[in-house]
Coordinates of C-alpha atoms in Angstrom, one line a residue:
Chain Z
M571 CA 0.1 0.0 -0.2
D572 CA 1.3 3.8 -1.1
V573 CA 0.7 5.3 2.3
I574 CA 2.2 8.6 0.6
K575 CA -0.1 8.3 -2.9
I576 CA -3.5 7.7 -0.5
A577 CA -2.5 11.0 1.8
R578 CA -2.0 12.8 -1.8
R579 CA -5.1 11.8 -3.2
A580 CA -6.6 12.4 0.3
Y581 CA -5.0 16.0 0.3
A582 CA -6.9 16.6 -3.0
I583 CA -9.8 15.6 -2.5
S584 CA -10.2 17.3 0.7
W585 CA -8.9 20.7 -1.0
L586 CA -11.8 20.5 -3.3
S587 CA -14.0 19.9 -0.4
W588 CA -12.7 22.8 0.9
L589 CA -13.4 25.1 -2.2
E590 CA -16.6 24.0 -2.6
L591 CA -17.6 25.1 0.9
S592 CA -15.8 28.3 0.9
N593 CA -15.4 29.4 -2.9
W594 CA -18.3 31.6 -3.0
T595 CA -16.7 34.9 -0.4
N596 CA -13.7 35.8 1.5
P597 CA -11.8 33.8 4.8
L598 CA -14.1 36.4 7.0
I599 CA -17.8 36.5 5.9
F600 CA -17.1 32.3 5.5
T601 CA -16.2 32.1 8.9
I602 CA -19.4 34.1 10.1
Y603 CA -21.4 32.0 7.8
V604 CA -20.1 28.7 9.5
L605 CA -20.2 29.7 13.0
I606 CA -23.5 31.9 13.1
R607 CA -25.8 28.8 13.0
P608 CA -24.2 26.9 15.9
L609 CA -23.4 30.3 18.0
F610 CA -27.3 31.1 17.5
T611 CA -28.2 27.1 18.5
L612 CA -26.3 27.5 21.5
L613 CA -27.3 30.8 22.1
L614 CA -31.2 29.6 22.2
Y615 CA -30.6 26.6 24.5
A616 CA -28.8 28.5 26.7
Y617 CA -31.1 31.1 27.3
I618 CA -33.7 28.9 27.5
Y619 CA -32.0 27.6 30.6
V620 CA -31.4 30.6 31.7
A621 CA -34.5 31.4 31.8
F622 CA -35.7 28.7 33.6
A623 CA -33.6 29.0 36.2
I624 CA -34.3 32.7 36.5
S625 CA -37.6 31.8 36.9
S626 CA -38.1 28.8 38.7
G627 CA -34.3 30.7 41.6
Y628 CA -33.6 26.7 41.0
S629 CA -30.2 25.8 38.7
N630 CA -29.1 22.7 37.7
P631 CA -25.0 22.9 37.0
A632 CA -25.4 19.3 35.9
S633 CA -27.6 19.7 33.4
A634 CA -26.2 22.6 31.9
F635 CA -22.8 21.5 31.4
Y636 CA -25.1 18.3 30.0
M637 CA -26.9 20.4 27.4
V638 CA -24.1 22.8 26.0
T639 CA -21.4 19.9 25.7
G640 CA -24.0 18.5 23.7
I641 CA -25.3 20.9 21.7
S642 CA -21.5 22.4 21.3
F643 CA -19.8 18.5 20.2
Y644 CA -23.0 17.7 17.9
N645 CA -21.3 19.8 15.7
Y646 CA -18.5 17.7 15.2
I647 CA -20.7 14.5 14.0
G648 CA -23.7 16.8 11.8
S649 CA -21.2 18.9 10.3
G650 CA -19.2 15.0 9.7
I651 CA -22.3 13.0 8.3
Y652 CA -23.3 15.9 6.5
G653 CA -20.0 16.4 5.0
V654 CA -20.4 12.9 3.6
A655 CA -23.6 12.0 3.3
W656 CA -24.3 14.8 0.7
V657 CA -21.5 14.1 -1.1
I658 CA -23.3 12.2 -3.8
H659 CA -26.4 14.1 -4.6
E660 CA -23.9 16.9 -5.0
E661 CA -21.3 15.3 -7.0
R662 CA -23.9 14.0 -9.7
E663 CA -26.5 16.5 -9.4
H664 CA -25.2 19.7 -9.0
Y665 CA -21.6 19.3 -10.0
R666 CA -22.1 16.2 -12.7
L667 CA -18.9 14.8 -12.1
L668 CA -19.9 12.0 -10.2
K669 CA -18.8 9.5 -13.0
Y670 CA -15.1 11.3 -13.4
N671 CA -14.6 10.8 -9.9
Y672 CA -15.7 7.0 -10.0
L673 CA -13.5 6.5 -12.5
A674 CA -10.2 8.0 -11.0
V675 CA -10.4 7.3 -7.9
P676 CA -9.7 3.4 -6.5
D677 CA -12.8 3.2 -4.9
L678 CA -15.7 5.3 -4.3
M679 CA -15.9 5.3 -0.2
F680 CA -12.4 6.3 -0.2
Y681 CA -13.5 9.5 -1.9
L682 CA -16.4 10.0 0.8
T683 CA -14.1 9.7 3.2
S684 CA -12.2 12.4 2.1
R685 CA -14.6 14.4 1.2
G686 CA -16.1 14.6 4.9
L687 CA -12.6 14.9 6.3
I688 CA -12.7 18.7 6.0
H689 CA -16.3 18.8 7.3
Y690 CA -14.9 16.4 10.9
L691 CA -12.3 19.4 10.5
I692 CA -14.7 22.8 10.8
G693 CA -17.4 20.8 13.1
L694 CA -14.7 20.2 15.7
A695 CA -13.6 23.5 15.4
L696 CA -17.8 24.8 16.2
S697 CA -17.1 22.7 18.9
L698 CA -14.3 24.3 20.5
V699 CA -15.8 27.7 20.0
T700 CA -18.9 27.0 21.4
L701 CA -18.4 25.0 24.1
P702 CA -16.5 27.7 26.4
I703 CA -19.1 30.1 24.9
G704 CA -21.8 27.7 26.0
L705 CA -20.5 27.0 29.5
W706 CA -19.6 30.9 29.6
L707 CA -23.5 31.6 29.5
V708 CA -24.9 28.8 32.1
S709 CA -22.2 30.3 34.6
Y710 CA -21.1 27.0 34.3
D711 CA -17.8 26.7 36.6
L712 CA -14.8 25.7 34.4
S713 CA -12.2 24.8 37.1
S714 CA -14.3 21.7 37.4
L715 CA -13.6 20.7 34.1
Q716 CA -10.7 18.1 33.8
V717 CA -9.7 17.7 30.0
N718 CA -8.5 13.8 29.2
L719 CA -7.1 14.5 26.2
P720 CA -5.9 11.1 25.1
L721 CA -9.8 10.0 25.4
I722 CA -10.5 13.3 23.6
L723 CA -8.5 12.5 20.8
I724 CA -9.6 8.7 20.5
N725 CA -13.2 9.6 21.4
L726 CA -13.2 11.5 17.9
I727 CA -11.2 9.1 15.6
L728 CA -14.0 6.5 16.8
G729 CA -16.5 9.4 15.9
Y730 CA -14.9 9.9 12.8
L731 CA -14.6 5.9 12.0
W732 CA -18.4 5.2 12.8
C733 CA -20.1 8.4 11.7
T734 CA -18.1 8.2 8.3
S735 CA -19.4 4.5 8.1
L736 CA -22.8 6.0 8.6
G737 CA -22.5 8.1 6.3
I738 CA -21.0 6.2 3.9
M739 CA -24.2 3.5 4.5
V740 CA -26.4 6.9 3.8
S741 CA -24.6 7.5 0.3
A742 CA -24.7 4.2 -0.8
I743 CA -28.6 4.4 -1.0
S744 CA -28.6 7.8 -1.9
L745 CA -26.7 6.4 -5.1
F746 CA -30.0 5.1 -6.0
S747 CA -32.2 8.3 -5.9
A748 CA -31.5 11.9 -7.6
E749 CA -34.8 13.1 -5.5
W750 CA -34.2 12.3 -2.2
G751 CA -30.1 12.5 -1.4
P752 CA -30.5 16.0 0.6
L753 CA -33.4 14.5 2.6
I754 CA -31.5 11.2 3.2
A755 CA -28.5 13.2 4.4
E756 CA -29.9 16.1 6.2
S757 CA -32.6 13.4 8.1
T758 CA -29.7 11.5 9.6
G759 CA -28.1 14.4 10.8
G760 CA -31.5 14.7 12.6
L761 CA -31.9 11.0 13.7
L762 CA -28.1 11.2 15.5
F763 CA -29.5 14.6 16.9
L764 CA -32.8 12.5 18.9
V765 CA -31.2 9.3 19.4
G766 CA -27.7 10.5 20.5
S767 CA -28.4 12.2 24.4
V768 CA -27.5 15.0 22.9
L769 CA -29.9 17.6 24.8
F770 CA -31.9 14.8 26.8
P771 CA -30.9 11.0 27.8
A772 CA -31.6 8.7 24.7
Q773 CA -33.1 6.5 27.9
S774 CA -36.0 8.7 27.9
L775 CA -37.4 7.8 24.4
P776 CA -40.1 4.9 24.0
W777 CA -39.1 1.8 24.2
W778 CA -39.4 1.0 20.6
M779 CA -37.2 3.7 19.6
Q780 CA -34.1 1.9 22.3
P781 CA -32.9 -0.3 19.2
L782 CA -32.3 2.7 17.4
V783 CA -30.6 3.7 20.1
N784 CA -28.9 0.8 21.1
A785 CA -27.3 0.4 17.4
I786 CA -25.9 4.0 16.5
P787 CA -23.1 4.0 18.8
M788 CA -23.7 8.1 19.0
R789 CA -24.8 7.9 22.6
E790 CA -21.7 6.5 23.4
W791 CA -19.6 8.5 21.8
M792 CA -21.9 11.5 23.8
E793 CA -21.6 10.3 26.9
L794 CA -17.6 9.8 26.8
T795 CA -17.2 13.2 25.5
R796 CA -18.7 14.4 28.6
F797 CA -16.8 12.4 30.6
A798 CA -12.9 13.5 29.2
L799 CA -13.9 16.8 29.4
N800 CA -15.4 16.1 33.5
P801 CA -14.2 13.0 35.0
Q802 CA -16.6 13.0 37.9
Y803 CA -19.5 12.5 35.2
P804 CA -21.4 9.9 36.5
I805 CA -20.8 6.6 33.1
R806 CA -19.4 3.5 33.5
A807 CA -16.7 4.9 31.0
D808 CA -14.6 1.9 30.5
F809 CA -18.0 -0.3 29.4
L810 CA -19.7 2.5 27.0
L811 CA -15.8 2.7 25.1
Q812 CA -15.8 -1.0 24.8
M813 CA -19.2 -0.5 23.0
E814 CA -17.9 1.9 20.7
V815 CA -14.8 0.4 19.5
I816 CA -17.3 -2.8 18.9
K817 CA -19.8 -0.8 17.5
T818 CA -17.4 1.1 15.1
S819 CA -16.0 -2.1 13.9
L820 CA -19.1 -3.5 13.1
Y821 CA -20.2 -0.3 11.4
L822 CA -16.7 -0.3 9.1
L823 CA -17.2 -3.9 8.2
C824 CA -20.7 -2.9 7.5
S825 CA -20.2 0.1 5.4
F826 CA -17.6 -1.8 3.3
V827 CA -19.7 -4.7 2.6
F828 CA -23.1 -2.6 1.9
F829 CA -21.5 0.3 -0.2
K830 CA -19.9 -2.8 -2.1
I831 CA -22.9 -4.5 -2.8
M832 CA -25.2 -1.0 -3.3
D833 CA -22.4 0.1 -5.9
K834 CA -22.4 -3.4 -7.6
L835 CA -26.4 -2.9 -8.0
V836 CA -26.3 0.9 -8.8
R837 CA -24.0 -0.1 -12.1
M838 CA -26.7 -3.0 -12.6
K839 CA -29.8 -0.6 -12.5
G840 CA -27.7 1.7 -14.5
Y841 CA -28.4 4.8 -12.0
L842 CA -24.7 6.0 -11.3
E843 CA -25.3 8.7 -13.0
A844 CA -28.7 9.1 -12.6
T845 CA -29.9 13.0 -12.1
T846 CA -33.1 14.6 -12.1
E847 CA -32.7 16.4 -15.0
H848 CA -34.8 20.0 -13.4
Chain E
M1434 CA -5.4 -9.6 -27.3
Y1435 CA -7.8 -6.8 -28.6
S1436 CA -7.9 -3.7 -27.1
I1437 CA -11.5 -4.6 -27.1
E1438 CA -13.9 -7.4 -27.0
T1439 CA -17.5 -7.5 -26.2
I1440 CA -19.3 -10.7 -26.6
E1441 CA -22.4 -11.2 -26.9
L1442 CA -23.4 -7.8 -24.9
S1443 CA -26.5 -7.1 -24.6
R1444 CA -28.7 -4.2 -22.0
T1445 CA -31.9 -3.6 -21.6
F1446 CA -33.4 -1.0 -19.7
K1447 CA -37.0 -1.4 -17.9
R1448 CA -39.6 0.9 -18.6
N1449 CA -43.3 1.7 -18.3
K1450 CA -45.3 -1.3 -17.2
G1451 CA -41.8 -3.6 -16.7
R1452 CA -41.4 -3.0 -20.5
L1453 CA -38.2 -4.4 -21.4
I1454 CA -36.2 -1.9 -24.1
Y1455 CA -32.6 -3.2 -25.2
A1456 CA -30.3 -0.2 -25.2
L1457 CA -27.7 -3.3 -26.8
R1458 CA -28.6 -6.8 -28.4
D1459 CA -26.2 -9.6 -29.0
V1460 CA -23.0 -7.0 -29.9
N1461 CA -19.7 -8.5 -30.4
I1462 CA -16.9 -6.2 -31.8
K1463 CA -13.2 -6.5 -31.8
V1464 CA -11.1 -3.5 -31.8
R1465 CA -7.0 -3.5 -31.9
K1466 CA -4.7 -2.3 -30.6
G1467 CA -4.0 1.4 -32.3
E1468 CA -6.9 1.7 -34.2
I1469 CA -9.2 4.8 -34.2
F1470 CA -12.6 2.4 -34.3
G1471 CA -16.1 4.8 -35.0
L1472 CA -19.4 3.4 -33.7
L1473 CA -21.7 5.8 -35.7
G1474 CA -25.6 5.7 -34.6
P1475 CA -28.4 8.2 -34.4
N1476 CA -29.2 9.3 -30.9
G1477 CA -30.8 5.9 -28.9
A1478 CA -29.0 3.6 -30.8
G1479 CA -26.7 2.0 -28.3
K1480 CA -23.3 4.1 -28.6
T1481 CA -23.3 6.1 -25.6
T1482 CA -24.6 2.8 -23.4
L1483 CA -21.4 0.7 -25.0
I1484 CA -19.1 3.0 -24.1
R1485 CA -20.8 3.1 -20.4
I1486 CA -20.7 -0.5 -20.1
L1487 CA -16.7 -0.6 -21.3
A1488 CA -16.1 2.4 -18.8
T1489 CA -17.7 0.0 -15.7
L1490 CA -20.7 2.9 -15.2
L1491 CA -22.8 0.3 -16.4
L1492 CA -22.9 -3.6 -15.6
P1493 CA -24.3 -5.7 -19.1
T1494 CA -27.3 -7.3 -18.7
S1495 CA -25.9 -10.4 -20.7
G1496 CA -22.4 -11.1 -22.7
K1497 CA -19.3 -10.2 -22.0
A1498 CA -16.8 -7.3 -22.6
Y1499 CA -12.7 -6.8 -22.1
V1500 CA -10.8 -4.3 -22.0
L1501 CA -6.7 -4.7 -22.6
G1502 CA -8.4 -7.9 -21.9
Y1503 CA -9.5 -7.0 -18.4
D1504 CA -12.7 -8.0 -17.6
V1505 CA -15.5 -5.0 -17.4
V1506 CA -17.8 -6.7 -14.5
G1507 CA -15.3 -8.5 -12.4
E1508 CA -12.0 -6.9 -12.7
A1509 CA -13.4 -3.1 -12.9
N1510 CA -10.8 -1.6 -11.3
K1511 CA -7.9 -2.9 -13.8
V1512 CA -10.2 -1.1 -16.5
R1513 CA -10.3 2.1 -14.6
E1514 CA -7.1 2.3 -14.4
V1515 CA -5.8 2.0 -18.4
I1516 CA -9.0 3.9 -19.7
N1517 CA -11.1 7.3 -19.4
V1518 CA -13.6 8.8 -20.7
V1519 CA -14.7 12.0 -22.4
S1520 CA -17.8 12.8 -23.2
G1521 CA -18.7 16.1 -25.6
G1522 CA -21.4 18.4 -24.3
E1523 CA -20.7 17.7 -20.7
R1524 CA -17.9 19.5 -18.2
S1525 CA -16.0 17.2 -17.1
G1526 CA -14.7 19.5 -14.4
Y1527 CA -15.9 21.9 -11.4
G1528 CA -16.4 25.2 -12.2
I1529 CA -15.5 27.0 -9.4
M1530 CA -11.8 26.1 -10.1
T1531 CA -9.8 27.6 -12.8
V1532 CA -8.2 24.9 -15.5
K1533 CA -4.9 24.5 -13.8
E1534 CA -6.9 23.6 -10.6
N1535 CA -9.0 21.4 -12.6
L1536 CA -6.1 19.5 -14.3
W1537 CA -4.2 18.9 -10.8
Y1538 CA -6.8 17.2 -9.0
F1539 CA -7.2 15.1 -11.3
T1540 CA -3.4 14.1 -11.2
Q1541 CA -3.9 13.8 -8.0
L1542 CA -6.3 11.1 -8.2
Y1543 CA -5.3 9.2 -10.6
G1544 CA -1.7 9.1 -8.2
L1545 CA 0.8 11.2 -9.6
S1546 CA 3.2 12.7 -7.2
R1547 CA 3.2 16.3 -6.9
R1548 CA 6.0 17.5 -9.2
D1549 CA 4.9 15.1 -12.3
G1550 CA 1.0 16.0 -11.0
W1551 CA 2.7 19.8 -12.0
R1552 CA 4.3 18.6 -15.0
K1553 CA 1.4 17.0 -16.4
V1554 CA -0.8 19.8 -15.8
R1555 CA 1.9 21.7 -18.5
E1556 CA 2.5 19.5 -20.9
L1557 CA -1.7 19.5 -21.0
I1558 CA -1.8 22.9 -21.5
E1559 CA 1.0 23.5 -24.3
L1560 CA -0.6 20.0 -26.2
L1561 CA -4.3 21.4 -26.1
G1562 CA -3.0 25.4 -26.7
M1563 CA -4.9 26.0 -23.3
E1564 CA -2.2 28.9 -22.2
D1565 CA -4.5 31.8 -22.9
F1566 CA -6.9 30.2 -20.3
A1567 CA -5.3 27.8 -18.4
D1568 CA -6.1 30.4 -14.8
I1569 CA -9.6 30.8 -15.6
R1570 CA -12.7 29.4 -13.9
L1571 CA -14.2 26.6 -15.7
N1572 CA -17.5 28.6 -16.0
R1573 CA -16.4 31.1 -17.4
L1574 CA -15.0 29.1 -20.7
S1575 CA -16.8 29.0 -24.1
T1576 CA -18.0 25.3 -25.3
G1577 CA -14.8 25.3 -27.2
M1578 CA -12.9 26.1 -24.6
I1579 CA -14.2 23.2 -22.6
Q1580 CA -14.0 20.3 -25.1
K1581 CA -10.4 21.5 -25.0
Y1582 CA -10.3 20.8 -21.2
N1583 CA -12.4 17.6 -21.4
L1584 CA -9.7 16.2 -23.7
A1585 CA -6.8 17.1 -21.2
R1586 CA -8.8 15.7 -18.1
G1587 CA -8.7 12.3 -20.2
L1588 CA -5.3 12.1 -21.0
I1589 CA -4.1 12.4 -17.8
N1590 CA -3.5 9.3 -17.2
D1591 CA -2.2 8.4 -20.4
P1592 CA -4.9 6.1 -21.0
K1593 CA -4.6 3.2 -23.4
V1594 CA -8.0 3.2 -23.9
L1595 CA -9.6 6.3 -24.6
F1596 CA -13.4 6.3 -24.9
L1597 CA -14.5 9.6 -26.9
D1598 CA -18.3 10.6 -26.7
E1599 CA -19.2 12.5 -29.3
P1600 CA -16.2 14.6 -29.0
T1601 CA -17.2 17.4 -31.2
L1602 CA -20.3 18.0 -30.4
G1603 CA -21.8 21.4 -30.6
L1604 CA -18.4 22.4 -31.2
D1605 CA -17.9 25.2 -34.2
V1606 CA -16.3 24.0 -37.6
E1607 CA -12.6 25.5 -36.5
V1608 CA -12.8 23.5 -33.0
A1609 CA -14.4 20.5 -34.5
K1610 CA -11.1 20.3 -36.7
Y1611 CA -9.0 20.9 -34.1
I1612 CA -10.2 18.1 -32.0
R1613 CA -9.9 15.7 -34.6
R1614 CA -6.3 16.7 -35.7
L1615 CA -5.5 15.8 -31.9
I1616 CA -7.2 12.7 -32.0
R1617 CA -5.2 11.7 -35.1
K1618 CA -2.3 13.1 -33.4
L1619 CA -2.7 11.0 -30.1
I1620 CA -3.1 7.9 -32.2
K1621 CA 0.4 8.9 -34.1
E1622 CA 2.3 9.6 -30.8
D1623 CA 1.1 6.1 -29.2
P1624 CA 1.1 4.0 -31.7
E1625 CA -0.1 1.6 -28.3
R1626 CA -3.2 3.4 -27.7
T1627 CA -6.4 2.7 -28.9
I1628 CA -9.4 5.4 -29.6
F1629 CA -13.0 4.2 -29.4
L1630 CA -15.4 7.2 -30.8
T1631 CA -19.0 7.4 -30.7
T1632 CA -20.8 10.0 -33.7
H1633 CA -23.2 11.0 -35.2
Y1634 CA -21.3 12.9 -37.4
M1635 CA -20.8 10.5 -41.2
A1636 CA -18.0 13.2 -42.1
E1637 CA -16.2 12.5 -38.7
A1638 CA -15.9 9.4 -39.2
E1639 CA -15.2 8.9 -42.0
E1640 CA -11.7 10.7 -41.9
L1641 CA -11.1 9.8 -38.4
C1642 CA -11.7 5.9 -38.3
D1643 CA -9.3 3.0 -39.1
R1644 CA -12.8 1.0 -38.7
I1645 CA -16.5 1.9 -37.9
A1646 CA -19.8 -0.3 -36.9
I1647 CA -23.2 1.3 -38.0
I1648 CA -25.2 0.9 -34.9
H1649 CA -29.1 0.8 -34.6
K1650 CA -31.5 0.1 -31.9
G1651 CA -29.1 -1.7 -30.2
R1652 CA -27.6 -3.8 -32.9
I1653 CA -24.1 -4.0 -35.0
V1654 CA -25.5 -3.6 -38.4
A1655 CA -22.2 -3.3 -39.9
L1656 CA -18.7 -3.5 -39.5
G1657 CA -15.5 -2.5 -41.6
S1658 CA -13.4 0.1 -43.0
P1659 CA -15.0 2.6 -44.5
E1660 CA -13.7 1.8 -48.3
Q1661 CA -15.4 -1.5 -47.1
L1662 CA -18.7 -0.2 -45.8
K1663 CA -19.2 1.6 -48.8
K1664 CA -18.2 -1.2 -51.0
M1665 CA -21.9 -2.4 -49.6
I1666 CA -23.6 -0.3 -52.1
C1667 CA -21.3 -0.6 -55.0
D1668 CA -23.8 -2.5 -57.0
E1669 CA -26.6 0.4 -56.7
L1670 CA -26.5 3.6 -57.5
V1671 CA -27.1 6.3 -55.7
Y1672 CA -29.2 9.4 -57.0
K1673 CA -29.2 13.3 -55.9
L1674 CA -32.9 14.7 -56.4
E1675 CA -33.9 18.2 -56.3
V1676 CA -37.8 19.4 -56.4
K1677 CA -38.7 23.0 -56.2
G1678 CA -41.1 22.9 -53.4
I1679 CA -40.8 22.5 -49.1
Y1680 CA -42.3 18.9 -49.1
S1681 CA -41.3 17.6 -45.6
K1682 CA -42.4 14.2 -45.3
L1683 CA -41.5 13.6 -49.4
G1684 CA -38.6 11.2 -48.3
E1685 CA -42.1 9.1 -46.8
R1686 CA -44.2 9.1 -49.3
L1687 CA -42.2 7.8 -52.1
K1688 CA -40.8 5.0 -49.2
E1689 CA -44.7 4.7 -49.4
A1690 CA -45.0 4.8 -53.1
G1691 CA -42.2 1.6 -53.0
F1692 CA -39.7 2.8 -54.8
S1693 CA -36.5 2.1 -52.0
K1694 CA -36.5 2.3 -48.5
A1695 CA -32.9 4.0 -48.3
V1696 CA -34.4 7.9 -49.2
S1697 CA -33.4 10.7 -47.1
S1698 CA -34.7 14.2 -47.8
K1699 CA -33.7 17.4 -47.0
S1700 CA -35.8 20.9 -47.0
D1701 CA -34.5 24.7 -47.3
I1702 CA -36.6 27.4 -47.3
T1703 CA -34.3 30.1 -48.0
T1704 CA -33.9 28.1 -51.3
G1705 CA -37.2 26.9 -51.7
L1706 CA -36.0 23.3 -52.4
T1707 CA -36.6 19.7 -51.3
S1708 CA -33.3 17.9 -51.8
L1709 CA -34.0 13.5 -51.9
R1710 CA -30.8 11.7 -51.7
M1711 CA -31.9 7.9 -53.1
V1712 CA -30.2 4.3 -53.1
L1713 CA -31.5 2.9 -56.1
S1714 CA -31.3 -0.7 -58.2
S1715 CA -31.0 0.8 -61.5
E1716 CA -31.2 3.9 -64.1
E1717 CA -35.0 2.3 -64.8
E1718 CA -36.2 2.6 -61.3
A1719 CA -34.6 6.0 -61.2
E1720 CA -36.8 7.1 -64.0
E1721 CA -39.3 5.2 -62.4
V1722 CA -39.1 8.1 -59.9
V1723 CA -39.0 10.8 -61.8
K1724 CA -42.1 10.0 -63.6
W1725 CA -44.3 9.4 -60.1
L1726 CA -42.7 12.8 -58.9
I1727 CA -44.4 14.5 -62.2
G1728 CA -47.4 12.3 -61.8
S1729 CA -47.8 13.3 -58.8
G1730 CA -47.6 16.7 -59.0
Y1731 CA -43.9 18.0 -58.2
K1732 CA -41.0 19.9 -60.1
V1733 CA -38.1 17.9 -60.7
I1734 CA -35.5 20.5 -61.1
S1735 CA -32.4 18.2 -61.4
I1736 CA -31.3 14.6 -60.9
S1737 CA -27.7 13.5 -61.6
K1738 CA -25.9 10.6 -59.9
V1739 CA -23.3 10.9 -57.4
E1740 CA -20.9 8.9 -55.2
P1741 CA -21.8 6.6 -53.0
S1742 CA -20.3 7.6 -49.4
L1743 CA -20.7 6.2 -45.9
E1744 CA -24.4 8.3 -45.8
D1745 CA -25.6 6.2 -48.1
V1746 CA -24.1 3.0 -46.8
F1747 CA -26.1 4.0 -43.6
L1748 CA -29.0 5.4 -45.6
K1749 CA -29.3 1.7 -47.0
L1750 CA -29.1 0.1 -44.0
V1751 CA -30.8 2.1 -41.5
G1752 CA -33.3 3.6 -43.7
G1753 CA -33.1 7.3 -42.6
K1754 CA -30.6 9.7 -42.3
L1755 CA -28.7 9.7 -38.8
S1756 CA -29.9 13.3 -38.2
E1757 CA -33.6 12.0 -38.8
E1758 CA -33.6 9.5 -36.7

């Protein structure tokens, strides 16, 4: 395996991804554009919490920490999944270049993985910017944070792997639909928000949603992130980490097999270059 | 070993109510290395479907296809390493990037080193004469400039088999000429390279191709060198007639009258004439046609015997002109 060649390809694809994201404006406006939505989302939830605390005369720092960390770090996963799952639609429908990229790279999965990289980096930057702002807004005692950097890094890598695998599976489905691609990509982000213990514990969801909660490693990822920021956070970190590793491995395997099958099927059906022509 | 070989290759598509449409039916072709092979046919004849299968973008329904000995189904990755595809009327790059940036991007996808990549970009810019617009974004280029870029992108990986799908589609005469010159140059420079070209321009196929296959409704109806194909109608006579007035259905009327299955007609509103081209079996038949036309109230301006062209071969085999299909 030629690692340098792979790295060059990944760099070129990420560079393209960056250009597609940012080509329309200058860096300052782009930064404002990227920051504005996550910041306003954070402000909205933070002020709901503050208003509730003022009106009830009761504040709960643990809940505030839960909410702010959830909203901040969801940026990483939300941006990443969208960055991967949106590619098929964008390349096929908008740029009409899917077939040329398909022919040029040894594997379309590698292309999707590399296209997502820059989205994860932007998502991570957003997480790191919004976290201190959010904690400050809810008056959380920052001295209680004890960042476990190795765990954060391991968790970020695991998050990248399972989330990209999920994105690849979603992309494999959107290969079959020119019309539903954007909906599928956006809904997956919404699903992760819902079942991933972002704003509330996933266990509080109805029983019929629990299989879905357990099937997606988002909950483990989110809880481990909180634990990596504050070791007092009450979870069984070892167990959750094991579960995340097992689920990530399964996701990697499933996405590989699933994408290969769908890749063959889509060429059988003749949908690889299908566009809506609107 | 052939550069391209297809054996009983078929491809169907399901249309409304599960009705099966044959895009390709039992296609057998063998293309030699170093050949410019043309696939000639009207829109919807199956030309692009065949290229899509050979380029691994589409799977065949039945039959086999090999590119440089690699099976397009089982060894798709190996096929992709030795081929490239250039389509006319498309833009195979990102409008947000310049010609240079696009080419460099694709050099990286094809695994060239940074230095080799830039060297390749410079070579291609020079080869295609793109110096004047190499630093301009693709979304600001004219159709001709884009097609030059498309060709450059198609040469990035030095493909041993280059598929050109309607490479001069929509181009003005000068650019089309330039592209045709370049296609010949590509073969001259690398005699091992094979060019598989689809077109519905008869003159282009005749000028460029060593051998031509005529495809109609998914079937190969004739295959040979342009000379061999023309010999297919050496026993027949080709006549050109001019009739005063605009009669768009005159060709069909002649066919209905039972004169020839190979009639093409074209009306020109500027001259007020309708031209007919007919493949006939004898001079007597030509006289019969003239009599019928006069008897039906048409005014025949001229009739002349002409040299058979590839167009007439197509006319005879398919029963109509390419543009009429």
